[in-house]
mmCIF file of C-alpha atoms in Angstrom:
data_model
loop_
_atom_site.group_PDB
_atom_site.id
_atom_site.type_symbol
_atom_site.label_atom_id
_atom_site.label_comp_id
_atom_site.label_asym_id
_atom_site.label_seq_id
_atom_site.Cartn_x
_atom_site.Cartn_y
_atom_site.Cartn_z
ATOM 1 C CA MET I 1 -11.039 -20.146 10.107
ATOM 2 C CA ALA I 2 -9.388 -16.731 10.098
ATOM 3 C CA ASP I 3 -5.621 -16.523 9.903
ATOM 4 C CA THR I 4 -4.782 -14.689 13.117
ATOM 5 C CA ASP I 5 -1.170 -14.184 11.987
ATOM 6 C CA ARG I 6 -2.223 -12.345 8.839
ATOM 7 C CA PRO I 7 -1.817 -8.563 9.213
ATOM 8 C CA ALA I 8 -4.910 -6.400 8.969
ATOM 9 C CA PRO I 9 -5.445 -5.095 5.439
ATOM 10 C CA GLN I 10 -5.112 -1.484 4.454
ATOM 11 C CA LEU I 11 -8.532 0.161 4.360
ATOM 12 C CA GLY I 12 -9.617 2.697 1.795
ATOM 13 C CA LEU I 13 -12.398 4.497 -0.023
ATOM 14 C CA ALA I 14 -13.232 4.051 -3.706
ATOM 15 C CA PHE I 15 -14.092 7.438 -5.196
ATOM 16 C CA VAL I 16 -16.213 5.961 -7.946
ATOM 17 C CA PRO I 17 -17.018 8.148 -10.956
ATOM 18 C CA THR I 18 -20.738 8.076 -10.173
ATOM 19 C CA LEU I 19 -19.752 10.788 -7.665
ATOM 20 C CA ALA I 20 -19.326 14.286 -9.116
ATOM 21 C CA PRO I 21 -15.659 15.348 -9.421
ATOM 22 C CA GLU I 22 -16.146 18.353 -7.133
ATOM 23 C CA ARG I 23 -17.238 16.026 -4.313
ATOM 24 C CA LEU I 24 -13.606 14.946 -3.992
ATOM 25 C CA ARG I 25 -12.733 18.334 -2.471
ATOM 26 C CA THR I 26 -14.435 17.447 0.820
ATOM 27 C CA LEU I 27 -14.209 13.658 0.672
ATOM 28 C CA ALA I 28 -10.416 13.373 0.358
ATOM 29 C CA PRO I 29 -9.699 15.240 3.628
ATOM 30 C CA ALA I 30 -12.583 13.382 5.276
ATOM 31 C CA VAL I 31 -11.091 9.990 4.362
ATOM 32 C CA GLU I 32 -7.870 11.078 6.032
ATOM 33 C CA ALA I 33 -9.669 12.536 9.046
ATOM 34 C CA VAL I 34 -11.576 9.325 9.838
ATOM 35 C CA GLY I 35 -8.342 7.338 9.797
ATOM 36 C CA LEU I 36 -8.586 5.270 6.629
ATOM 37 C CA ASP I 37 -5.328 4.447 4.873
ATOM 38 C CA GLU I 38 -6.062 4.909 1.182
ATOM 39 C CA LEU I 39 -8.210 6.723 -1.340
ATOM 40 C CA TRP I 40 -8.633 5.190 -4.794
ATOM 41 C CA VAL I 41 -9.706 7.337 -7.732
ATOM 42 C CA TRP I 42 -10.830 5.895 -11.052
ATOM 43 C CA GLU I 43 -10.420 6.806 -14.693
ATOM 44 C CA ASP I 44 -13.562 5.656 -16.473
ATOM 45 C CA CYS I 45 -14.502 6.828 -19.943
ATOM 46 C CA PHE I 46 -15.906 9.361 -20.247
ATOM 47 C CA LYS I 47 -16.254 10.501 -16.700
ATOM 48 C CA GLN I 48 -13.170 11.616 -14.785
ATOM 49 C CA SER I 49 -9.402 11.878 -15.158
ATOM 50 C CA GLY I 50 -7.480 9.614 -12.826
ATOM 51 C CA VAL I 51 -4.346 11.771 -12.888
ATOM 52 C CA ALA I 52 -6.190 15.049 -12.249
ATOM 53 C CA SER I 53 -8.191 13.474 -9.426
ATOM 54 C CA ALA I 54 -5.085 11.953 -7.835
ATOM 55 C CA ALA I 55 -3.202 15.255 -8.000
ATOM 56 C CA ALA I 56 -6.035 17.098 -6.278
ATOM 57 C CA ALA I 57 -6.487 14.424 -3.605
ATOM 58 C CA LEU I 58 -2.766 14.400 -2.839
ATOM 59 C CA ALA I 59 -2.733 18.186 -2.529
ATOM 60 C CA TRP I 60 -5.740 18.205 -0.192
ATOM 61 C CA THR I 61 -4.273 15.598 2.198
ATOM 62 C CA THR I 62 -1.026 15.082 4.080
ATOM 63 C CA ARG I 63 -0.600 11.357 4.855
ATOM 64 C CA LEU I 64 -3.198 9.526 2.755
ATOM 65 C CA ARG I 65 -2.025 7.086 0.091
ATOM 66 C CA VAL I 66 -3.796 7.890 -3.162
ATOM 67 C CA GLY I 67 -4.238 5.115 -5.700
ATOM 68 C CA ILE I 68 -5.268 5.370 -9.337
ATOM 69 C CA GLY I 69 -7.302 2.354 -10.264
ATOM 70 C CA LEU I 70 -6.684 2.366 -13.123
ATOM 71 C CA LEU I 71 -5.312 4.212 -16.166
ATOM 72 C CA PRO I 72 -6.364 2.476 -19.431
ATOM 73 C CA VAL I 73 -3.175 1.985 -21.416
ATOM 74 C CA PRO I 74 -4.663 2.166 -24.933
ATOM 75 C CA LEU I 75 -5.811 5.714 -24.155
ATOM 76 C CA ARG I 76 -2.423 7.081 -23.021
ATOM 77 C CA ASN I 77 1.023 7.340 -24.566
ATOM 78 C CA VAL I 78 3.434 5.632 -22.190
ATOM 79 C CA ALA I 79 5.870 8.574 -22.136
ATOM 80 C CA LEU I 80 3.070 10.945 -21.107
ATOM 81 C CA THR I 81 1.942 8.584 -18.347
ATOM 82 C CA ALA I 82 5.529 8.324 -17.100
ATOM 83 C CA MET I 83 5.859 12.124 -17.035
ATOM 84 C CA GLU I 84 2.614 12.550 -15.113
ATOM 85 C CA LEU I 85 3.343 9.849 -12.550
ATOM 86 C CA ALA I 86 6.923 11.003 -12.043
ATOM 87 C CA THR I 87 5.725 14.566 -11.437
ATOM 88 C CA LEU I 88 3.163 13.452 -8.861
ATOM 89 C CA GLU I 89 5.591 11.146 -7.078
ATOM 90 C CA ARG I 90 8.232 13.873 -6.804
ATOM 91 C CA MET I 91 5.706 16.388 -5.464
ATOM 92 C CA PHE I 92 4.074 13.936 -3.033
ATOM 93 C CA PRO I 93 6.739 11.286 -2.357
ATOM 94 C CA GLY I 94 5.638 7.932 -1.046
ATOM 95 C CA ARG I 95 1.897 8.495 -1.290
ATOM 96 C CA LEU I 96 1.062 7.710 -4.926
ATOM 97 C CA VAL I 97 -0.030 4.196 -5.947
ATOM 98 C CA PRO I 98 -0.671 4.248 -9.701
ATOM 99 C CA GLY I 99 -2.348 1.433 -11.569
ATOM 100 C CA VAL I 100 -2.620 0.637 -15.264
ATOM 101 C CA GLY I 101 -4.646 -1.901 -17.169
ATOM 102 C CA HIS I 102 -6.470 -2.849 -20.334
ATOM 103 C CA GLY I 103 -9.414 -0.493 -19.915
ATOM 104 C CA VAL I 104 -12.940 -1.393 -21.001
ATOM 105 C CA GLN I 105 -12.549 -2.563 -24.580
ATOM 106 C CA ALA I 106 -15.883 -1.146 -25.747
ATOM 107 C CA TRP I 107 -14.802 2.284 -24.549
ATOM 108 C CA MET I 108 -11.431 1.887 -26.227
ATOM 109 C CA ALA I 109 -13.246 1.078 -29.475
ATOM 110 C CA GLN I 110 -15.331 4.234 -29.133
ATOM 111 C CA VAL I 111 -12.208 6.382 -29.305
ATOM 112 C CA GLY I 112 -10.439 4.306 -31.927
ATOM 113 C CA VAL I 113 -7.674 2.791 -29.793
ATOM 114 C CA ARG I 114 -8.869 -0.769 -29.128
ATOM 115 C CA PRO I 115 -5.840 -3.067 -29.583
ATOM 116 C CA ALA I 116 -5.977 -6.397 -31.332
ATOM 117 C CA SER I 117 -3.976 -7.897 -28.458
ATOM 118 C CA PRO I 118 -4.633 -6.199 -25.101
ATOM 119 C CA LEU I 119 -2.190 -8.543 -23.356
ATOM 120 C CA THR I 120 0.657 -7.640 -25.710
ATOM 121 C CA LEU I 121 -0.043 -3.946 -25.254
ATOM 122 C CA LEU I 122 -0.126 -4.187 -21.466
ATOM 123 C CA ARG I 123 3.104 -6.166 -21.364
ATOM 124 C CA GLU I 124 4.939 -3.684 -23.606
ATOM 125 C CA TYR I 125 3.454 -0.705 -21.799
ATOM 126 C CA ALA I 126 4.125 -1.861 -18.238
ATOM 127 C CA THR I 127 7.696 -2.834 -19.099
ATOM 128 C CA ALA I 128 8.436 0.525 -20.720
ATOM 129 C CA LEU I 129 6.663 2.513 -18.001
ATOM 130 C CA ARG I 130 8.585 0.781 -15.230
ATOM 131 C CA ALA I 131 11.889 1.451 -17.014
ATOM 132 C CA LEU I 132 11.071 5.131 -17.560
ATOM 133 C CA LEU I 133 10.037 5.640 -13.933
ATOM 134 C CA ALA I 134 13.292 3.966 -12.856
ATOM 135 C CA GLY I 135 15.226 6.663 -14.727
ATOM 136 C CA GLU I 136 16.370 4.454 -17.587
ATOM 137 C CA ARG I 137 16.873 5.637 -21.150
ATOM 138 C CA VAL I 138 14.495 3.558 -23.213
ATOM 139 C CA SER I 139 14.383 2.579 -26.865
ATOM 140 C CA VAL I 140 11.849 -0.010 -27.931
ATOM 141 C CA GLU I 141 10.167 -1.080 -31.154
ATOM 142 C CA GLY I 142 7.199 -3.084 -29.980
ATOM 143 C CA ARG I 143 3.951 -3.969 -31.626
ATOM 144 C CA TYR I 144 2.264 -1.083 -29.821
ATOM 145 C CA VAL I 145 4.927 0.825 -27.872
ATOM 146 C CA GLN I 146 7.629 2.681 -29.760
ATOM 147 C CA LEU I 147 10.206 4.799 -27.942
ATOM 148 C CA ASP I 148 13.416 6.224 -29.389
ATOM 149 C CA ASP I 149 16.017 7.138 -26.772
ATOM 150 C CA VAL I 150 13.469 8.449 -24.254
ATOM 151 C CA ALA I 151 14.365 9.286 -20.652
ATOM 152 C CA LEU I 152 12.705 11.414 -18.013
ATOM 153 C CA ASP I 153 14.556 14.542 -16.924
ATOM 154 C CA TRP I 154 13.000 14.253 -13.453
ATOM 155 C CA PRO I 155 12.542 10.570 -12.619
ATOM 156 C CA PRO I 156 11.291 9.855 -9.095
ATOM 157 C CA ALA I 157 13.685 8.208 -6.686
ATOM 158 C CA PRO I 158 12.480 5.741 -5.706
ATOM 159 C CA PRO I 159 9.682 5.227 -8.238
ATOM 160 C CA PRO I 160 6.147 4.563 -6.994
ATOM 161 C CA PRO I 161 4.830 0.998 -6.924
ATOM 162 C CA LEU I 162 3.219 0.099 -10.238
ATOM 163 C CA MET I 163 -0.052 -1.772 -9.864
ATOM 164 C CA LEU I 164 -1.629 -3.683 -12.747
ATOM 165 C CA GLY I 165 -5.287 -4.518 -13.194
ATOM 166 C CA GLY I 166 -6.800 -7.605 -14.764
ATOM 167 C CA SER I 167 -9.643 -10.082 -14.629
ATOM 168 C CA GLY I 168 -9.030 -13.156 -16.809
ATOM 169 C CA PRO I 169 -6.424 -15.775 -15.866
ATOM 170 C CA ARG I 170 -3.854 -14.646 -18.456
ATOM 171 C CA SER I 171 -4.232 -11.005 -17.466
ATOM 172 C CA LEU I 172 -3.913 -11.866 -13.784
ATOM 173 C CA GLU I 173 -0.776 -13.888 -14.432
ATOM 174 C CA LEU I 174 0.629 -10.845 -16.218
ATOM 175 C CA THR I 175 -0.207 -8.584 -13.266
ATOM 176 C CA ALA I 176 1.664 -10.976 -10.982
ATOM 177 C CA GLU I 177 4.641 -11.151 -13.318
ATOM 178 C CA LEU I 178 5.060 -7.440 -14.045
ATOM 179 C CA GLY I 179 3.156 -5.576 -11.336
ATOM 180 C CA ASP I 180 4.046 -4.557 -7.811
ATOM 181 C CA GLY I 181 0.473 -5.517 -6.993
ATOM 182 C CA THR I 182 -2.834 -6.473 -8.593
ATOM 183 C CA LEU I 183 -6.022 -4.428 -8.833
ATOM 184 C CA LEU I 184 -9.291 -6.351 -9.013
ATOM 185 C CA ALA I 185 -12.593 -5.321 -10.534
ATOM 186 C CA ALA I 186 -15.482 -4.320 -8.294
ATOM 187 C CA ALA I 187 -18.398 -6.630 -7.454
ATOM 188 C CA LEU I 188 -16.475 -9.810 -6.617
ATOM 189 C CA THR I 189 -17.285 -12.373 -3.944
ATOM 190 C CA VAL I 190 -14.848 -13.493 -1.274
ATOM 191 C CA GLU I 191 -14.586 -16.841 -3.073
ATOM 192 C CA GLN I 192 -13.643 -15.121 -6.348
ATOM 193 C CA VAL I 193 -10.972 -13.077 -4.577
ATOM 194 C CA ALA I 194 -9.639 -16.265 -2.971
ATOM 195 C CA ASP I 195 -9.361 -17.879 -6.409
ATOM 196 C CA VAL I 196 -7.378 -14.868 -7.644
ATOM 197 C CA GLY I 197 -5.209 -14.917 -4.536
ATOM 198 C CA ALA I 198 -4.376 -18.580 -5.152
ATOM 199 C CA LEU I 199 -3.527 -17.917 -8.811
ATOM 200 C CA LEU I 200 -1.281 -14.997 -7.863
ATOM 201 C CA ALA I 201 0.459 -17.079 -5.195
ATOM 202 C CA ARG I 202 1.218 -19.775 -7.751
ATOM 203 C CA THR I 203 2.608 -17.200 -10.177
ATOM 204 C CA ARG I 204 4.396 -14.796 -7.836
ATOM 205 C CA GLY I 205 4.509 -16.422 -4.431
ATOM 206 C CA ALA I 206 3.018 -15.276 -1.154
ATOM 207 C CA GLY I 207 2.761 -11.628 -0.246
ATOM 208 C CA HIS I 208 1.838 -10.161 -3.635
ATOM 209 C CA PRO I 209 -0.295 -7.041 -2.884
ATOM 210 C CA LEU I 210 -3.921 -7.465 -3.900
ATOM 211 C CA VAL I 211 -6.522 -4.690 -3.846
ATOM 212 C CA ALA I 212 -10.179 -5.731 -3.574
ATOM 213 C CA THR I 213 -13.220 -3.454 -3.575
ATOM 214 C CA VAL I 214 -16.390 -4.195 -1.622
ATOM 215 C CA ILE I 215 -19.754 -2.434 -1.929
ATOM 216 C CA VAL I 216 -20.974 -1.482 1.551
ATOM 217 C CA ALA I 217 -24.210 -0.115 2.970
ATOM 218 C CA THR I 218 -25.452 0.251 6.525
ATOM 219 C CA GLY I 219 -28.606 1.473 8.181
ATOM 220 C CA ALA I 220 -32.175 1.267 6.941
ATOM 221 C CA ASP I 221 -32.769 -0.800 3.787
ATOM 222 C CA ALA I 222 -29.027 -1.511 3.522
ATOM 223 C CA GLN I 223 -29.456 -4.899 1.837
ATOM 224 C CA GLN I 224 -31.950 -3.546 -0.676
ATOM 225 C CA ARG I 225 -29.560 -0.748 -1.590
ATOM 226 C CA VAL I 226 -26.664 -3.180 -2.053
ATOM 227 C CA ASP I 227 -28.834 -5.477 -4.176
ATOM 228 C CA ALA I 228 -29.803 -2.529 -6.371
ATOM 229 C CA GLU I 229 -26.163 -1.472 -6.767
ATOM 230 C CA VAL I 230 -24.559 -4.815 -7.594
ATOM 231 C CA PRO I 231 -26.067 -5.207 -11.116
ATOM 232 C CA LEU I 232 -24.666 -1.797 -12.090
ATOM 233 C CA TRP I 233 -21.171 -3.300 -11.734
ATOM 234 C CA GLY I 234 -21.855 -6.545 -13.551
ATOM 235 C CA GLY I 235 -22.821 -8.678 -10.565
ATOM 236 C CA GLU I 236 -25.942 -10.542 -9.548
ATOM 237 C CA PRO I 237 -27.734 -9.894 -6.234
ATOM 238 C CA GLY I 238 -27.948 -12.729 -3.757
ATOM 239 C CA ARG I 239 -24.590 -14.281 -4.658
ATOM 240 C CA GLY I 240 -22.474 -12.846 -1.875
ATOM 241 C CA ILE I 241 -21.385 -9.632 -3.594
ATOM 242 C CA GLY I 242 -21.269 -6.609 -1.306
ATOM 243 C CA VAL I 243 -22.087 -6.410 2.367
ATOM 244 C CA ALA I 244 -24.947 -4.809 4.279
ATOM 245 C CA GLY I 245 -25.201 -4.465 8.021
ATOM 246 C CA ASP I 246 -23.620 -3.100 11.148
ATOM 247 C CA ALA I 247 -19.925 -2.584 11.917
ATOM 248 C CA ALA I 248 -19.404 -6.159 13.118
ATOM 249 C CA ARG I 249 -20.892 -7.560 9.913
ATOM 250 C CA VAL I 250 -18.796 -5.304 7.670
ATOM 251 C CA ALA I 251 -15.608 -5.979 9.660
ATOM 252 C CA ALA I 252 -16.176 -9.728 9.366
ATOM 253 C CA GLU I 253 -16.456 -9.377 5.581
ATOM 254 C CA VAL I 254 -13.239 -7.352 5.468
ATOM 255 C CA ARG I 255 -11.428 -10.030 7.449
ATOM 256 C CA ALA I 256 -12.788 -12.665 5.058
ATOM 257 C CA PHE I 257 -11.344 -10.718 2.121
ATOM 258 C CA ALA I 258 -8.026 -10.485 3.957
ATOM 259 C CA ASP I 259 -8.038 -14.241 4.572
ATOM 260 C CA ALA I 260 -8.706 -14.647 0.830
ATOM 261 C CA GLY I 261 -5.494 -12.749 0.078
ATOM 262 C CA ALA I 262 -6.534 -9.095 -0.151
ATOM 263 C CA THR I 263 -3.911 -6.768 1.330
ATOM 264 C CA SER I 264 -6.098 -3.691 0.742
ATOM 265 C CA VAL I 265 -9.877 -3.618 1.055
ATOM 266 C CA VAL I 266 -11.502 -0.562 -0.495
ATOM 267 C CA PHE I 267 -15.035 0.442 0.483
ATOM 268 C CA GLN I 268 -17.405 1.495 -2.292
ATOM 269 C CA PRO I 269 -20.630 3.372 -1.490
ATOM 270 C CA VAL I 270 -23.886 2.571 -3.195
ATOM 271 C CA GLY I 271 -25.128 5.113 -5.689
ATOM 272 C CA GLY I 272 -27.182 7.791 -4.025
ATOM 273 C CA GLU I 273 -25.845 6.935 -0.552
ATOM 274 C CA PRO I 274 -28.140 9.133 1.603
ATOM 275 C CA ASP I 275 -25.470 10.113 4.144
ATOM 276 C CA LEU I 276 -22.015 9.817 2.604
ATOM 277 C CA ASP I 277 -20.288 11.665 5.439
ATOM 278 C CA GLY I 278 -22.012 9.521 8.047
ATOM 279 C CA TRP I 279 -21.190 6.359 6.076
ATOM 280 C CA LEU I 280 -17.540 7.370 5.967
ATOM 281 C CA GLY I 281 -17.534 8.067 9.709
ATOM 282 C CA PHE I 282 -19.076 4.637 10.289
ATOM 283 C CA LEU I 283 -16.251 2.990 8.350
ATOM 284 C CA GLY I 284 -13.462 4.913 10.042
ATOM 285 C CA GLY I 285 -14.909 5.111 13.529
ATOM 286 C CA GLU I 286 -16.633 1.733 13.893
ATOM 287 C CA VAL I 287 -15.480 -0.731 11.241
ATOM 288 C CA ALA I 288 -11.751 0.106 11.086
ATOM 289 C CA PRO I 289 -11.106 -0.405 14.843
ATOM 290 C CA LEU I 290 -12.727 -3.855 14.665
ATOM 291 C CA VAL I 291 -10.627 -4.844 11.668
ATOM 292 C CA ARG I 292 -7.393 -3.542 13.126
ATOM 293 C CA GLY I 293 -8.072 -4.761 16.623
#
């Protein structure tokens, strides 16, 4: 049974890197125009820069929250990440939602930065990044993070929320411990999100922000298009991953994710979506009112 006292989740669009970078120029204002709350850009190797995409999306919109989901920490010096996020937050206060995480380890190996202990790196990195964004002067001699009397000249006040991404139990516990919220991988079922929500509640307590992504298609052959998309993100068709159907069907799935603990539900298009603008209008004009109502 749905929890009628639970607030409606924030609704957003996942600008997945299967979309060409230049497509963001029209999509970011369109996400805002149809009334969605958030736009999430990705940083996948070797496709698109999360920071560059977020900067452009923030500049092309006026109220939209722009999330970065997520920056792989082995790829980026923590001082550089702090500088970039602080700059964006000061230019566009209150609208940036950055996320960091392990990154895909095979990709990290390709560029020679795969850590022996991803958990240790993420702990050191998130702790140092949070301190730098808070305006602290930081010195640390960690296994992976080394800083000698480093402080930002222009720290944001207040700093943006720092989201952490993870998938395994130990990583998720770390996101609950150190993050202002948790980013989940794509292609998860409602039941999987509920399991994560329960783990986070045990670690952090109720109310920990949780961002879930759902693959959505509507119109002709919607289910076939979802089933073709799911394996590309590591899932298996027919196991409840993604949703196909009309506005009522999609809204019901969003509410199920919210009941499972998701505070933000981010819509992901299938690859080769035949009418991306129409799909976005469907989400903002038909699905969002049902969710919020």
